[in-house]
Coordinates of C-alpha atoms and ligand atoms in Angstrom, one line a residue:
X1 CA -2.8 -6.3 9.0
X2 CA -4.1 -4.8 5.6
X3 CA -6.1 -1.4 5.7
X4 CA -8.2 -0.3 3.2
X5 CA -10.8 2.4 2.8
X6 CA -12.0 4.8 -0.3
X7 CA -13.4 8.5 -0.3
X8 CA -16.1 9.4 -3.1
X9 CA -14.7 12.2 -5.1
X10 CA -17.9 14.0 -5.1
X11 CA -17.0 17.6 -3.7
X12 CA -14.5 19.4 -1.8
X13 CA -13.2 17.4 1.4
X14 CA -13.8 19.2 4.9
X15 CA -12.7 18.7 8.6
X16 CA -15.3 16.0 9.2
X17 CA -13.6 14.1 6.1
X18 CA -10.0 14.5 7.6
X19 CA -11.0 14.0 11.2
X20 CA -13.1 11.3 11.1
X21 CA -11.5 9.2 8.1
X22 CA -8.3 10.6 6.0
X23 CA -6.2 11.3 9.2
X24 CA -6.3 7.5 10.4
X25 CA -5.6 6.6 6.6
X26 CA -2.6 8.8 6.8
X27 CA -1.4 7.7 10.4
X28 CA -1.8 3.5 9.5
X29 CA 0.8 4.1 6.8
X30 CA 3.2 4.4 9.0
X31 CA 2.3 0.8 10.7
X32 CA 0.3 -1.3 8.2
X33 CA -0.2 -2.3 4.9
X34 CA -2.6 0.6 3.5
X35 CA -5.0 0.6 0.6
X36 CA -6.8 3.8 0.0
X37 CA -8.7 4.3 -3.0
X38 CA -10.7 7.4 -4.9
X39 CA -14.4 5.9 -5.2
X40 CA -15.1 7.1 -8.5
X41 CA -17.7 4.6 -9.7
X42 CA -19.5 5.3 -6.3
X43 CA -19.5 9.0 -7.2
X44 CA -21.2 8.4 -10.7
X45 CA -24.5 8.1 -8.2
X46 CA -24.0 12.0 -7.7
X47 CA -21.8 13.0 -9.8
X48 CA -23.2 13.1 -13.9
X49 CA -20.7 15.3 -15.5
X50 CA -17.4 13.9 -17.0
X51 CA -15.1 16.5 -16.7
X52 CA -16.4 17.4 -13.4
X53 CA -15.9 13.7 -12.1
X54 CA -12.5 13.7 -13.7
X55 CA -11.3 17.0 -11.8
X56 CA -12.7 15.8 -8.4
X57 CA -10.9 12.3 -8.7
X58 CA -7.8 14.2 -9.2
X59 CA -8.7 16.7 -6.6
X60 CA -8.8 13.9 -3.8
X61 CA -5.6 12.5 -5.2
X62 CA -4.1 16.1 -4.9
X63 CA -5.2 16.3 -1.8
X64 CA -4.4 12.8 0.0
X65 CA -0.6 13.4 -1.2
X66 CA -0.9 17.0 -0.1
X67 CA -2.0 16.0 3.4
X68 CA 0.7 13.7 3.9
X69 CA 0.0 10.3 2.3
X70 CA 3.1 9.0 0.8
X71 CA 2.5 6.7 -1.9
X72 CA 6.2 4.9 -1.1
X73 CA 4.4 3.6 1.9
X74 CA 0.3 3.4 0.9
X75 CA -0.8 2.2 -2.1
X76 CA -3.4 5.5 -3.3
X77 CA -5.3 4.7 -6.1
X78 CA -8.6 5.3 -8.6
X79 CA -11.3 2.5 -8.0
X80 CA -11.8 2.4 -11.7
X81 CA -8.1 1.3 -12.3
X82 CA -9.4 -1.9 -10.7
X83 CA -12.5 -2.8 -12.9
X84 CA -12.9 -6.6 -11.5
X85 CA -14.3 -4.9 -8.5
X86 CA -18.0 -4.3 -10.5
X87 CA -17.5 -8.0 -11.3
X88 CA -17.2 -9.0 -7.6
X89 CA -20.0 -6.6 -7.1
X90 CA -22.5 -8.5 -9.4
X91 CA -21.5 -11.7 -7.7
X92 CA -21.9 -10.9 -4.5
X93 CA -25.8 -9.4 -5.2
X94 CA -26.5 -12.8 -6.3
X95 CA -25.8 -14.1 -2.8
X96 CA -27.3 -11.0 -0.9
X97 CA -30.8 -10.9 0.2
X98 CA -33.0 -7.8 -0.9
X99 CA -33.8 -7.6 2.8
X100 CA -30.6 -6.7 4.1
X101 CA -30.2 -3.7 1.4
X102 CA -33.6 -2.9 2.7
X103 CA -32.1 -1.7 5.8
X104 CA -29.4 0.5 4.5
X105 CA -30.0 3.7 6.0
X106 CA -27.7 6.0 4.2
X107 CA -30.1 5.1 1.1
X108 CA -33.0 6.3 2.9
X109 CA -31.3 9.2 3.8
X110 CA -29.9 10.0 0.5
X111 CA -33.0 9.2 -1.3
X112 CA -34.9 11.4 1.4
X113 CA -32.5 14.5 0.5
X114 CA -33.2 14.7 -2.9
X115 CA -30.8 12.1 -4.6
X116 CA -32.7 10.0 -7.5
X117 CA -33.3 6.6 -6.0
X118 CA -30.9 4.7 -9.1
X119 CA -30.3 1.1 -8.7
X120 CA -26.6 2.4 -8.6
X121 CA -27.7 4.3 -5.2
X122 CA -29.6 1.6 -3.9
X123 CA -26.6 -1.5 -4.4
X124 CA -24.1 1.4 -3.6
X125 CA -22.9 -0.8 -0.7
X126 CA -22.2 -3.9 -2.5
X127 CA -20.0 -2.2 -4.8
X128 CA -18.6 -0.8 -1.4
X129 CA -18.2 -4.6 -0.2
X130 CA -16.7 -5.9 -3.4
X131 CA -13.9 -2.8 -2.7
X132 CA -13.2 -4.1 0.5
X133 CA -13.4 -8.1 -0.3
X134 CA -11.3 -7.8 -3.4
X135 CA -8.5 -6.9 -1.6
X136 CA -8.8 -9.6 1.8
X137 CA -8.9 -6.1 3.7
X138 CA -8.7 -6.9 7.5
X139 CA -9.8 -3.5 8.5
X140 CA -11.4 -0.4 7.3
X141 CA -11.1 3.2 8.8
X142 CA -14.2 5.2 8.6
X143 CA -16.6 7.9 10.1
X144 CA -19.5 6.4 12.3
X145 CA -21.9 7.2 9.5
X146 CA -20.2 4.2 7.3
X147 CA -19.9 1.7 9.8
X148 CA -23.7 -0.1 8.8
X149 CA -21.9 -0.4 5.3
X150 CA -18.8 -2.3 6.9
X151 CA -21.5 -4.6 9.1
X152 CA -23.1 -5.2 5.5
X153 CA -19.8 -6.1 3.7
X154 CA -19.1 -8.5 6.8
X155 CA -22.8 -10.3 6.1
X156 CA -21.7 -10.5 2.4
X157 CA -18.3 -12.0 2.9
X158 CA -20.4 -15.0 5.2
X159 CA -23.1 -15.3 2.7
X160 CA -20.5 -16.3 0.2
X161 CA -18.2 -18.1 2.3
X162 CA -21.5 -20.5 3.5
X163 CA -23.0 -20.4 0.1
X164 CA -19.9 -22.0 -1.6
X165 CA -18.5 -23.4 1.4
X166 CA -15.2 -21.7 1.2
X167 CA -12.9 -19.3 2.9
X168 CA -12.4 -16.9 0.2
X169 CA -13.0 -13.7 1.7
X170 CA -11.6 -12.3 5.1
X171 CA -14.2 -10.7 7.5
X172 CA -13.6 -6.8 7.6
X173 CA -13.7 -4.9 11.0
X174 CA -14.6 -1.4 10.9
X175 CA -12.1 0.8 12.4
X176 CA -13.5 4.1 14.0
X177 CA -11.6 7.4 15.0
X178 CA -12.3 9.0 18.0
X179 CA -13.9 11.7 16.3
X180 CA -16.6 9.4 15.0
X181 CA -18.7 12.2 14.1
X182 CA -17.7 15.9 13.6
X183 CA -19.9 18.6 13.9
X184 CA -20.7 21.3 11.4
X185 CA -21.1 24.9 11.4
X186 CA -24.8 24.3 12.8
X187 CA -24.3 21.4 15.0
X188 CA -25.6 18.4 12.8
X189 CA -23.0 16.2 11.2
X190 CA -20.8 18.1 8.8
X191 CA -21.5 17.1 5.5
X192 CA -21.0 18.3 2.1
X193 CA -24.5 17.8 1.2
X194 CA -25.6 19.7 4.5
X195 CA -23.9 23.1 3.6
X196 CA -22.4 23.3 7.1
X197 CA -18.3 22.1 6.2
X198 CA -15.4 23.9 6.9
X199 CA -13.2 22.8 3.6
X200 CA -9.6 21.8 4.2
X201 CA -8.0 23.5 1.2
X202 CA -9.9 27.0 1.3
X203 CA -8.0 29.8 1.8
X204 CA -7.7 31.2 5.2
X205 CA -10.0 34.2 4.7
X206 CA -13.0 32.2 4.0
X207 CA -12.1 29.5 6.3
X208 CA -11.8 32.4 9.4
X209 CA -15.5 33.5 8.1
X210 CA -16.7 30.3 8.5
X211 CA -15.6 29.2 11.5
X212 CA -16.3 33.0 12.9
X213 CA -20.1 31.8 11.8
X214 CA -20.2 28.6 13.9
X215 CA -23.4 28.5 15.9
X216 CA -23.4 29.0 19.7
X217 CA -25.8 29.5 22.3
X218 CA -26.4 33.3 24.3
X219 CA -24.8 32.8 27.2
X220 CA -23.3 36.1 28.1
X221 CA -19.5 36.7 27.9
X222 CA -19.2 36.8 32.1
X223 CA -21.3 33.6 32.6
X224 CA -19.7 30.2 32.7
X225 CA -20.4 27.8 29.8
X226 CA -20.5 24.2 29.2
X227 CA -17.6 23.0 26.9
X228 CA -19.2 19.7 26.4
X229 CA -22.1 20.9 24.6
X230 CA -20.4 23.7 22.5
X231 CA -19.8 23.2 18.6
X232 CA -16.6 25.4 19.0
X233 CA -15.1 23.2 21.3
X234 CA -15.9 20.0 19.6
X235 CA -14.0 21.4 16.6
X236 CA -11.4 22.7 18.9
X237 CA -10.5 19.6 20.4
X238 CA -9.7 18.0 17.4
X239 CA -7.1 20.4 16.7
X240 CA -5.8 21.5 20.0
X241 CA -3.0 19.7 22.0
X242 CA -4.8 18.1 24.9
X243 CA -3.0 20.3 27.4
X244 CA -4.5 23.6 25.4
X245 CA -7.7 21.7 24.9
X246 CA -8.0 21.2 28.6
X247 CA -6.8 24.9 29.5
X248 CA -9.8 26.0 27.5
X249 CA -12.4 23.8 29.2
X250 CA -11.4 25.4 32.2
X251 CA -11.8 29.0 30.7
X252 CA -15.3 27.9 29.6
X253 CA -16.4 26.7 33.3
X254 CA -15.1 30.0 35.0
X255 CA -16.8 32.4 32.7
X256 CA -15.5 35.6 31.6
X257 CA -14.8 34.2 28.1
X258 CA -16.8 35.3 24.9
X259 CA -17.0 32.4 21.8
X260 CA -15.5 35.0 19.6
X261 CA -12.2 34.5 21.5
X262 CA -12.3 30.7 21.0
X263 CA -13.5 30.9 17.6
X264 CA -10.3 33.2 16.8
X265 CA -8.0 30.6 18.2
X266 CA -9.7 28.0 16.3
X267 CA -9.2 29.6 13.0
X268 CA -5.5 29.9 14.3
X269 CA -5.6 26.3 15.0
X270 CA -7.1 25.2 11.4
X271 CA -4.3 27.4 9.5
X272 CA -1.4 25.9 11.6
X273 CA -2.2 22.4 10.6
X274 CA -3.8 23.0 7.1
X275 CA -1.8 25.9 6.0
X276 CA 1.6 23.9 5.1
X277 CA -0.7 21.2 3.2
X278 CA -2.5 23.9 1.2
X279 CA 1.4 25.2 -0.1
X280 CA 2.0 21.7 -0.7
X281 CA -1.2 21.1 -2.7
X282 CA -0.2 24.3 -4.9
X283 CA 2.7 22.9 -6.0
X284 CA 1.9 19.3 -6.8
X285 CA -1.1 21.2 -9.2
X286 CA 1.8 22.1 -11.0
X287 CA 3.2 18.3 -11.4
X288 CA 0.1 16.8 -12.5
X289 CA 2.0 14.1 -14.4
X290 CA 3.8 13.1 -10.8
X291 CA 0.1 12.6 -9.4
X292 CA -1.0 10.4 -12.5
X293 CA 2.0 8.5 -12.6
X294 CA 1.2 7.6 -8.6
X295 CA -2.3 6.6 -9.2
X296 CA -1.6 4.4 -12.4
X297 CA 1.6 2.8 -10.4
X298 CA -0.4 2.0 -7.4
X299 CA -3.7 1.1 -9.3
X300 CA -1.5 -1.4 -11.0
X301 CA -0.4 -3.0 -7.8
X302 CA -3.9 -3.0 -6.4
X303 CA -5.1 -4.7 -9.6
X304 CA -2.6 -7.5 -9.2
X305 CA -4.1 -8.3 -5.4
X306 CA -7.6 -8.4 -6.8
X307 CA -7.0 -10.1 -9.5
X308 CA -5.3 -13.0 -7.4
X309 CA -8.3 -12.6 -5.0
X310 CA -11.2 -12.8 -8.2
X311 CA -9.2 -16.4 -9.5
X312 CA -10.4 -17.9 -5.9
X313 CA -14.1 -16.4 -6.4
X314 CA -14.4 -17.3 -9.7
X315 CA -13.3 -21.0 -9.1
X316 CA -15.0 -21.2 -6.0
X317 CA -18.6 -20.2 -7.4
X318 CA -18.0 -21.9 -11.0
X319 CA -17.4 -19.1 -13.2
X320 CA -15.5 -21.4 -15.5
X321 CA -11.9 -23.0 -14.3
X322 CA -11.5 -26.5 -12.5
X323 CA -12.3 -29.4 -14.8
X324 CA -9.6 -32.0 -14.8
Ligands
ADP1 P1 -20.0 13.7 3.3 O1 -21.2 13.4 4.6 O2 -19.5 15.2 3.4 O3 -20.7 13.5 1.7 P2 -18.6 11.5 2.5 O4 -19.9 10.8 2.8 O5 -17.7 11.5 1.2 O6 -18.8 13.2 3.1 O7 -17.5 10.7 3.8 C1 -16.5 10.2 3.3 C2 -15.8 9.9 4.8 O8 -15.3 10.9 5.8 C3 -16.4 8.6 5.1 O9 -15.5 7.8 5.8 C4 -17.1 9.4 6.5 O10 -17.4 8.3 7.5 C5 -16.1 10.5 7.1 N1 -17.0 11.7 7.3 C6 -17.8 12.1 6.3 N2 -18.2 13.3 7.4 C7 -18.0 13.2 8.7 C8 -18.2 13.9 9.7 N3 -18.8 14.9 10.1 N4 -17.5 13.0 11.0 C9 -16.8 12.2 11.0 N5 -16.8 11.4 9.9 C10 -17.0 11.8 8.7
LIG2 N1 -19.1 4.9 0.9 C1 -17.9 5.6 1.5 C2 -18.1 7.2 1.9 O1 -19.6 7.8 1.1 C3 -16.8 5.5 0.1 C4 -16.5 4.1 -0.1 C5 -16.7 3.5 -0.9 C6 -15.4 3.4 0.8 N2 -15.8 2.2 -1.0 C7 -15.6 2.0 0.1 C8 -15.4 3.5 2.3 C9 -14.9 0.8 1.0 C10 -14.4 2.4 2.4 C11 -14.2 1.3 2.0 O2 -17.6 7.9 2.6

C-alpha cells in the first residue's frame, strides 16, 4: 500500500500537526511505502516572502528528520521538485465542476479569517488532488480538517476516469489518527492561525508557560472533575502511556487534585517526548548539506513515479502521443 501526505511550510509545527498527522507518517514508514512532501506550492497561498518561504520549507524538513522520519525508509521531498503536479492540477480542473469547489469548507474558513481570496486559495483542493493522484496513492493520513479534501480528490479521480473511460487513477482513502482533532490552549482546534498552539521545537521554558495557560474550568481543587471535558486531559492522553492516563482519569474523578498538578506532568511528558527530537534538530541544523541531499534525492525518486503516471494521463486525455 502506498501512503502519501503533505504538510505546508506555513509556520512552526505544533502538537496538533504531530498528533493529527506527522506521528502517523513516521509510524507508517515501518510498514508501508511512504511519500511525505513539503507543500511549498500550497504555501504560496499564505507566504509571499521568498526568503521566508525558503526557510520554512527547510524547517519542515529538519522537523521531520528530527522527529524520526528515516529517509532510507520514507521518501521526504519538496512538492516543487515535482513540477508535473501543477500540470496535473490544470488537467483535473478541466473535469471538475465549480459546484464541487464551492462546497469546500476550508476555503470559506480561510477567507473568513481574512486570507485573500485568491484563485490559488480557491483551487487549492485541486492541487492537493494532483499531489495525491500523481503517485497513485492508496491512503492519505491527515487530521480531520483535511478529510473533505481527500473526498474531493476521490471525486476528481472518478471524474477523470469516467470522462476518459480509463483506470488511470487509484481512488484514495483518508486515514485518520485516533487524535483526529487536537485541542489548543483555548479548547478550540489547535492551529497556527488561532495562536493557541504548543510548538514542537520550542525550548522547555516557553512550552511550560504555554501549558500552564491551557484553559480549565473553575472547579475547586477538592471537588471531583470530569477528565473527558478537560483540555489538559485531552492533551495528556496523547502523550501518556495508557496506564498513566487511566490513573489520572481516576484522580480527576476522585477530587483533591488541582489542574496545576496535571499541567506540570503534561509539561514533563512533552519534554520527555520532544526534548530528544529538539537535540537531534539542533545537530541537523549544522548539517544542512545533508538535509538538502535528502530532499534532492527523494525528489528525484518521487518525480520518476509522477512522470510515469503523467505519461498515462496525457495519453488518456489526448495531450499528444498516440498515433500509429
Ligand atoms: P494549521 O491548522 O496549524 O494551519 P495545517 O493546516 O498546516 O495546520 O495542518 C497540517 C496537518 O496537521 C494536516 O494533516 C492537519 O489535518 C493536521 N492538523 C493540524 N491541526 C490539527 C489539530 N489541531 N488536530 C489534528 N490534526 C491537525
Ligand atoms: N492541505 C494540507 C494541509 O493544509 C497539505 C497538503 C497539500 C496535503 N497537499 C496534500 C496533505 C496532499 C495530504 C495530501 O495540511
